[in-house]
């Protein structure tokens, strides 16, 4: 019993020491990851969880492929990979949900959810784009938008890191 308590104390003190010696505040990650009714997230940190690869089920790949197909139809292949990467990046970012379905269906985040186009089957190119994004994400973007199709002022305040086809990718 004493050795278990000692081990627990040691692990806790190591975790506290390693966090307090970094630039990360002790309260990092304590905020509610849910939207709380806000239309957009106000935090911009893209701090990643310590995972090497993301593995998705067949159903998750299908959902992500359908989102890519609906959001990036007519866009270059690289843009489709980048759209898939946004969802994967959000899954790893602390201010977003942890699963494909929670990210995709989070309120007011992706227009294909509200307009119903998410229900259409994905094409082969969108499925390939998801596989490529899983192998090697091509950006750290948490957001994307088409400046010709949105009048949303908030999204335009995000720092654009890449432009592919008609989409701007931002953090």
PDB file of C-alpha atoms in Angstrom:
ATOM      1  CA  UNK A   1       0.000   0.000   0.000  1.00  0.00           C
ATOM      2  CA  UNK A   2       2.799   2.412   0.906  1.00  0.00           C
ATOM      3  CA  UNK A   3       4.617   1.663  -2.356  1.00  0.00           C
ATOM      4  CA  UNK A   4       1.429   2.341  -4.370  1.00  0.00           C
ATOM      5  CA  UNK A   5       0.952   5.672  -2.616  1.00  0.00           C
ATOM      6  CA  UNK A   6       4.615   6.546  -3.114  1.00  0.00           C
ATOM      7  CA  UNK A   7       4.406   5.677  -6.817  1.00  0.00           C
ATOM      8  CA  UNK A   8       1.219   7.738  -7.211  1.00  0.00           C
ATOM      9  CA  UNK A   9       2.800  10.704  -5.425  1.00  0.00           C
ATOM     10  CA  UNK A  10       5.944  10.419  -7.567  1.00  0.00           C
ATOM     11  CA  UNK A  11       3.972  10.308 -10.819  1.00  0.00           C
ATOM     12  CA  UNK A  12       1.810  13.255  -9.790  1.00  0.00           C
ATOM     13  CA  UNK A  13       4.802  15.342  -8.771  1.00  0.00           C
ATOM     14  CA  UNK A  14       6.571  14.496 -12.051  1.00  0.00           C
ATOM     15  CA  UNK A  15       3.504  15.542 -14.042  1.00  0.00           C
ATOM     16  CA  UNK A  16       3.202  18.776 -12.076  1.00  0.00           C
ATOM     17  CA  UNK A  17       6.923  19.540 -12.408  1.00  0.00           C
ATOM     18  CA  UNK A  18       7.001  18.878 -16.140  1.00  0.00           C
ATOM     19  CA  UNK A  19       3.950  21.047 -16.748  1.00  0.00           C
ATOM     20  CA  UNK A  20       5.011  23.901 -14.499  1.00  0.00           C
ATOM     21  CA  UNK A  21       8.423  24.055 -16.149  1.00  0.00           C
ATOM     22  CA  UNK A  22       6.882  24.594 -19.578  1.00  0.00           C
ATOM     23  CA  UNK A  23       5.283  27.707 -20.986  1.00  0.00           C
ATOM     24  CA  UNK A  24       1.853  26.055 -20.807  1.00  0.00           C
ATOM     25  CA  UNK A  25      -0.350  27.537 -18.092  1.00  0.00           C
ATOM     26  CA  UNK A  26      -1.542  25.122 -15.414  1.00  0.00           C
ATOM     27  CA  UNK A  27      -5.132  25.775 -16.491  1.00  0.00           C
ATOM     28  CA  UNK A  28      -4.526  24.746 -20.113  1.00  0.00           C
ATOM     29  CA  UNK A  29      -7.086  22.269 -21.339  1.00  0.00           C
ATOM     30  CA  UNK A  30      -9.470  22.814 -18.426  1.00  0.00           C
ATOM     31  CA  UNK A  31     -12.002  24.784 -20.437  1.00  0.00           C
ATOM     32  CA  UNK A  32     -15.107  23.065 -21.725  1.00  0.00           C
ATOM     33  CA  UNK A  33     -14.420  21.678 -25.200  1.00  0.00           C
ATOM     34  CA  UNK A  34     -18.040  22.067 -26.219  1.00  0.00           C
ATOM     35  CA  UNK A  35     -19.288  25.080 -28.086  1.00  0.00           C
ATOM     36  CA  UNK A  36     -21.471  26.352 -25.201  1.00  0.00           C
ATOM     37  CA  UNK A  37     -23.883  27.803 -27.746  1.00  0.00           C
ATOM     38  CA  UNK A  38     -21.313  30.045 -29.417  1.00  0.00           C
ATOM     39  CA  UNK A  39     -21.247  30.077 -33.179  1.00  0.00           C
ATOM     40  CA  UNK A  40     -17.445  30.067 -33.348  1.00  0.00           C
ATOM     41  CA  UNK A  41     -14.564  29.131 -31.134  1.00  0.00           C
ATOM     42  CA  UNK A  42     -12.628  32.061 -29.729  1.00  0.00           C
ATOM     43  CA  UNK A  43      -9.496  30.113 -28.862  1.00  0.00           C
ATOM     44  CA  UNK A  44      -6.883  29.614 -31.551  1.00  0.00           C
ATOM     45  CA  UNK A  45      -4.414  27.257 -29.906  1.00  0.00           C
ATOM     46  CA  UNK A  46      -3.715  24.165 -31.956  1.00  0.00           C
ATOM     47  CA  UNK A  47      -1.831  22.338 -29.217  1.00  0.00           C
ATOM     48  CA  UNK A  48      -1.739  18.688 -30.150  1.00  0.00           C
ATOM     49  CA  UNK A  49      -2.324  15.687 -27.960  1.00  0.00           C
ATOM     50  CA  UNK A  50       0.615  13.323 -27.790  1.00  0.00           C
ATOM     51  CA  UNK A  51      -0.531  10.844 -30.425  1.00  0.00           C
ATOM     52  CA  UNK A  52       1.465   9.659 -33.390  1.00  0.00           C
ATOM     53  CA  UNK A  53      -1.274   8.470 -35.711  1.00  0.00           C
ATOM     54  CA  UNK A  54      -5.019   8.723 -35.876  1.00  0.00           C
ATOM     55  CA  UNK A  55      -6.873   5.529 -36.648  1.00  0.00           C
ATOM     56  CA  UNK A  56     -10.459   5.722 -37.841  1.00  0.00           C
ATOM     57  CA  UNK A  57     -13.120   3.075 -38.171  1.00  0.00           C
ATOM     58  CA  UNK A  58     -14.683   2.387 -41.565  1.00  0.00           C
ATOM     59  CA  UNK A  59     -17.765   4.374 -40.498  1.00  0.00           C
ATOM     60  CA  UNK A  60     -15.615   7.356 -39.451  1.00  0.00           C
ATOM     61  CA  UNK A  61     -13.715   7.257 -42.751  1.00  0.00           C
ATOM     62  CA  UNK A  62     -17.027   7.159 -44.612  1.00  0.00           C
ATOM     63  CA  UNK A  63     -18.386  10.176 -42.719  1.00  0.00           C
ATOM     64  CA  UNK A  64     -15.172  12.138 -43.221  1.00  0.00           C
ATOM     65  CA  UNK A  65     -15.107  11.202 -46.927  1.00  0.00           C
ATOM     66  CA  UNK A  66     -18.702  12.403 -47.332  1.00  0.00           C
ATOM     67  CA  UNK A  67     -17.807  15.706 -45.652  1.00  0.00           C
ATOM     68  CA  UNK A  68     -14.764  16.118 -47.912  1.00  0.00           C
ATOM     69  CA  UNK A  69     -16.887  15.323 -50.973  1.00  0.00           C
ATOM     70  CA  UNK A  70     -19.563  17.847 -49.974  1.00  0.00           C
ATOM     71  CA  UNK A  71     -17.187  20.616 -48.865  1.00  0.00           C
ATOM     72  CA  UNK A  72     -14.511  20.272 -51.546  1.00  0.00           C
ATOM     73  CA  UNK A  73     -16.327  19.028 -54.646  1.00  0.00           C
ATOM     74  CA  UNK A  74     -14.578  20.565 -57.643  1.00  0.00           C
ATOM     75  CA  UNK A  75     -11.509  21.496 -55.603  1.00  0.00           C
ATOM     76  CA  UNK A  76      -8.022  20.114 -56.349  1.00  0.00           C
ATOM     77  CA  UNK A  77      -7.005  16.873 -54.643  1.00  0.00           C
ATOM     78  CA  UNK A  78      -4.626  18.764 -52.329  1.00  0.00           C
ATOM     79  CA  UNK A  79      -7.577  20.858 -51.157  1.00  0.00           C
ATOM     80  CA  UNK A  80      -9.583  17.744 -50.361  1.00  0.00           C
ATOM     81  CA  UNK A  81      -6.700  16.399 -48.290  1.00  0.00           C
ATOM     82  CA  UNK A  82      -6.524  19.746 -46.487  1.00  0.00           C
ATOM     83  CA  UNK A  83     -10.262  19.646 -45.676  1.00  0.00           C
ATOM     84  CA  UNK A  84      -9.854  16.162 -44.188  1.00  0.00           C
ATOM     85  CA  UNK A  85      -6.819  17.418 -42.250  1.00  0.00           C
ATOM     86  CA  UNK A  86      -8.901  20.191 -40.672  1.00  0.00           C
ATOM     87  CA  UNK A  87     -11.221  17.598 -39.129  1.00  0.00           C
ATOM     88  CA  UNK A  88      -8.285  15.462 -37.967  1.00  0.00           C
ATOM     89  CA  UNK A  89      -6.555  18.543 -36.529  1.00  0.00           C
ATOM     90  CA  UNK A  90      -9.711  19.491 -34.660  1.00  0.00           C
ATOM     91  CA  UNK A  91      -9.895  16.007 -33.145  1.00  0.00           C
ATOM     92  CA  UNK A  92      -6.424  16.562 -31.692  1.00  0.00           C
ATOM     93  CA  UNK A  93      -6.926  20.204 -30.640  1.00  0.00           C
ATOM     94  CA  UNK A  94      -8.095  20.710 -27.081  1.00  0.00           C
ATOM     95  CA  UNK A  95     -10.892  23.160 -27.903  1.00  0.00           C
ATOM     96  CA  UNK A  96     -12.731  20.730 -30.200  1.00  0.00           C
ATOM     97  CA  UNK A  97     -14.398  17.340 -29.727  1.00  0.00           C
ATOM     98  CA  UNK A  98     -12.393  14.120 -29.964  1.00  0.00           C
ATOM     99  CA  UNK A  99     -14.217  12.114 -32.640  1.00  0.00           C
ATOM    100  CA  UNK A 100     -14.972  12.521 -36.335  1.00  0.00           C
ATOM    101  CA  UNK A 101     -18.722  12.520 -35.785  1.00  0.00           C
ATOM    102  CA  UNK A 102     -18.566  15.040 -32.932  1.00  0.00           C
ATOM    103  CA  UNK A 103     -16.378  17.380 -34.993  1.00  0.00           C
ATOM    104  CA  UNK A 104     -18.473  17.024 -38.162  1.00  0.00           C
ATOM    105  CA  UNK A 105     -21.831  17.391 -36.411  1.00  0.00           C
ATOM    106  CA  UNK A 106     -20.808  20.183 -34.047  1.00  0.00           C
ATOM    107  CA  UNK A 107     -23.378  22.946 -34.419  1.00  0.00           C
ATOM    108  CA  UNK A 108     -22.765  25.575 -37.130  1.00  0.00           C
ATOM    109  CA  UNK A 109     -19.384  24.226 -38.207  1.00  0.00           C
ATOM    110  CA  UNK A 110     -19.903  22.618 -41.625  1.00  0.00           C
ATOM    111  CA  UNK A 111     -22.567  23.688 -44.115  1.00  0.00           C
ATOM    112  CA  UNK A 112     -23.094  20.174 -45.601  1.00  0.00           C
ATOM    113  CA  UNK A 113     -24.538  19.137 -42.241  1.00  0.00           C
ATOM    114  CA  UNK A 114     -27.151  21.892 -42.316  1.00  0.00           C
ATOM    115  CA  UNK A 115     -27.954  21.631 -46.034  1.00  0.00           C
ATOM    116  CA  UNK A 116     -28.088  17.821 -46.074  1.00  0.00           C
ATOM    117  CA  UNK A 117     -25.345  17.213 -48.634  1.00  0.00           C
ATOM    118  CA  UNK A 118     -23.407  15.252 -45.972  1.00  0.00           C
ATOM    119  CA  UNK A 119     -25.817  12.374 -46.680  1.00  0.00           C
ATOM    120  CA  UNK A 120     -24.594  11.950 -50.264  1.00  0.00           C
ATOM    121  CA  UNK A 121     -22.040   9.195 -50.920  1.00  0.00           C
ATOM    122  CA  UNK A 122     -18.408  10.212 -51.327  1.00  0.00           C
ATOM    123  CA  UNK A 123     -16.534   9.770 -54.579  1.00  0.00           C
ATOM    124  CA  UNK A 124     -13.297   7.771 -54.814  1.00  0.00           C
ATOM    125  CA  UNK A 125     -11.117  10.885 -54.857  1.00  0.00           C
ATOM    126  CA  UNK A 126     -12.582  12.072 -51.538  1.00  0.00           C
ATOM    127  CA  UNK A 127     -11.958   8.633 -50.034  1.00  0.00           C
ATOM    128  CA  UNK A 128      -8.348   8.754 -51.260  1.00  0.00           C
ATOM    129  CA  UNK A 129      -7.969  12.257 -49.810  1.00  0.00           C
ATOM    130  CA  UNK A 130      -9.029  10.993 -46.377  1.00  0.00           C
ATOM    131  CA  UNK A 131      -6.518   8.144 -46.573  1.00  0.00           C
ATOM    132  CA  UNK A 132      -3.751  10.570 -47.542  1.00  0.00           C
ATOM    133  CA  UNK A 133      -4.661  12.970 -44.730  1.00  0.00           C
ATOM    134  CA  UNK A 134      -4.477  10.076 -42.273  1.00  0.00           C
ATOM    135  CA  UNK A 135      -1.030   9.143 -43.558  1.00  0.00           C
ATOM    136  CA  UNK A 136       0.359  12.659 -43.724  1.00  0.00           C
ATOM    137  CA  UNK A 137      -1.763  15.702 -42.811  1.00  0.00           C
ATOM    138  CA  UNK A 138      -0.794  18.664 -44.977  1.00  0.00           C
ATOM    139  CA  UNK A 139      -1.453  21.533 -42.560  1.00  0.00           C
ATOM    140  CA  UNK A 140      -2.169  22.613 -38.991  1.00  0.00           C
ATOM    141  CA  UNK A 141      -5.342  24.428 -40.046  1.00  0.00           C
ATOM    142  CA  UNK A 142      -8.373  24.276 -37.794  1.00  0.00           C
ATOM    143  CA  UNK A 143     -10.671  26.173 -40.163  1.00  0.00           C
ATOM    144  CA  UNK A 144     -11.310  26.584 -43.864  1.00  0.00           C
ATOM    145  CA  UNK A 145     -13.637  28.792 -45.849  1.00  0.00           C
ATOM    146  CA  UNK A 146     -14.363  29.993 -49.351  1.00  0.00           C
ATOM    147  CA  UNK A 147     -14.127  33.803 -49.270  1.00  0.00           C
ATOM    148  CA  UNK A 148     -16.427  34.046 -52.300  1.00  0.00           C
ATOM    149  CA  UNK A 149     -19.202  32.099 -50.578  1.00  0.00           C
ATOM    150  CA  UNK A 150     -19.215  33.370 -46.999  1.00  0.00           C
ATOM    151  CA  UNK A 151     -20.121  36.686 -45.458  1.00  0.00           C
ATOM    152  CA  UNK A 152     -19.052  35.500 -42.001  1.00  0.00           C
ATOM    153  CA  UNK A 153     -16.866  38.222 -40.515  1.00  0.00           C
ATOM    154  CA  UNK A 154     -15.463  36.065 -37.706  1.00  0.00           C
ATOM    155  CA  UNK A 155     -13.861  33.476 -39.992  1.00  0.00           C
ATOM    156  CA  UNK A 156     -12.093  36.267 -41.852  1.00  0.00           C
ATOM    157  CA  UNK A 157     -10.299  37.218 -38.622  1.00  0.00           C
ATOM    158  CA  UNK A 158      -8.450  33.881 -38.585  1.00  0.00           C
ATOM    159  CA  UNK A 159      -4.852  33.792 -39.805  1.00  0.00           C
ATOM    160  CA  UNK A 160      -4.837  32.227 -43.272  1.00  0.00           C
ATOM    161  CA  UNK A 161      -1.899  29.846 -43.628  1.00  0.00           C
ATOM    162  CA  UNK A 162      -2.648  28.314 -47.010  1.00  0.00           C
ATOM    163  CA  UNK A 163      -4.839  28.868 -50.063  1.00  0.00           C
ATOM    164  CA  UNK A 164      -5.795  25.875 -52.183  1.00  0.00           C
ATOM    165  CA  UNK A 165      -8.292  26.255 -54.981  1.00  0.00           C
ATOM    166  CA  UNK A 166     -11.215  28.296 -53.689  1.00  0.00           C
ATOM    167  CA  UNK A 167     -10.569  27.552 -50.020  1.00  0.00           C
ATOM    168  CA  UNK A 168      -8.543  29.461 -47.473  1.00  0.00           C
ATOM    169  CA  UNK A 169      -7.155  27.379 -44.598  1.00  0.00           C
ATOM    170  CA  UNK A 170      -6.637  29.114 -41.278  1.00  0.00           C
ATOM    171  CA  UNK A 171      -5.581  28.658 -37.679  1.00  0.00           C
TER     172      UNK A 171
END
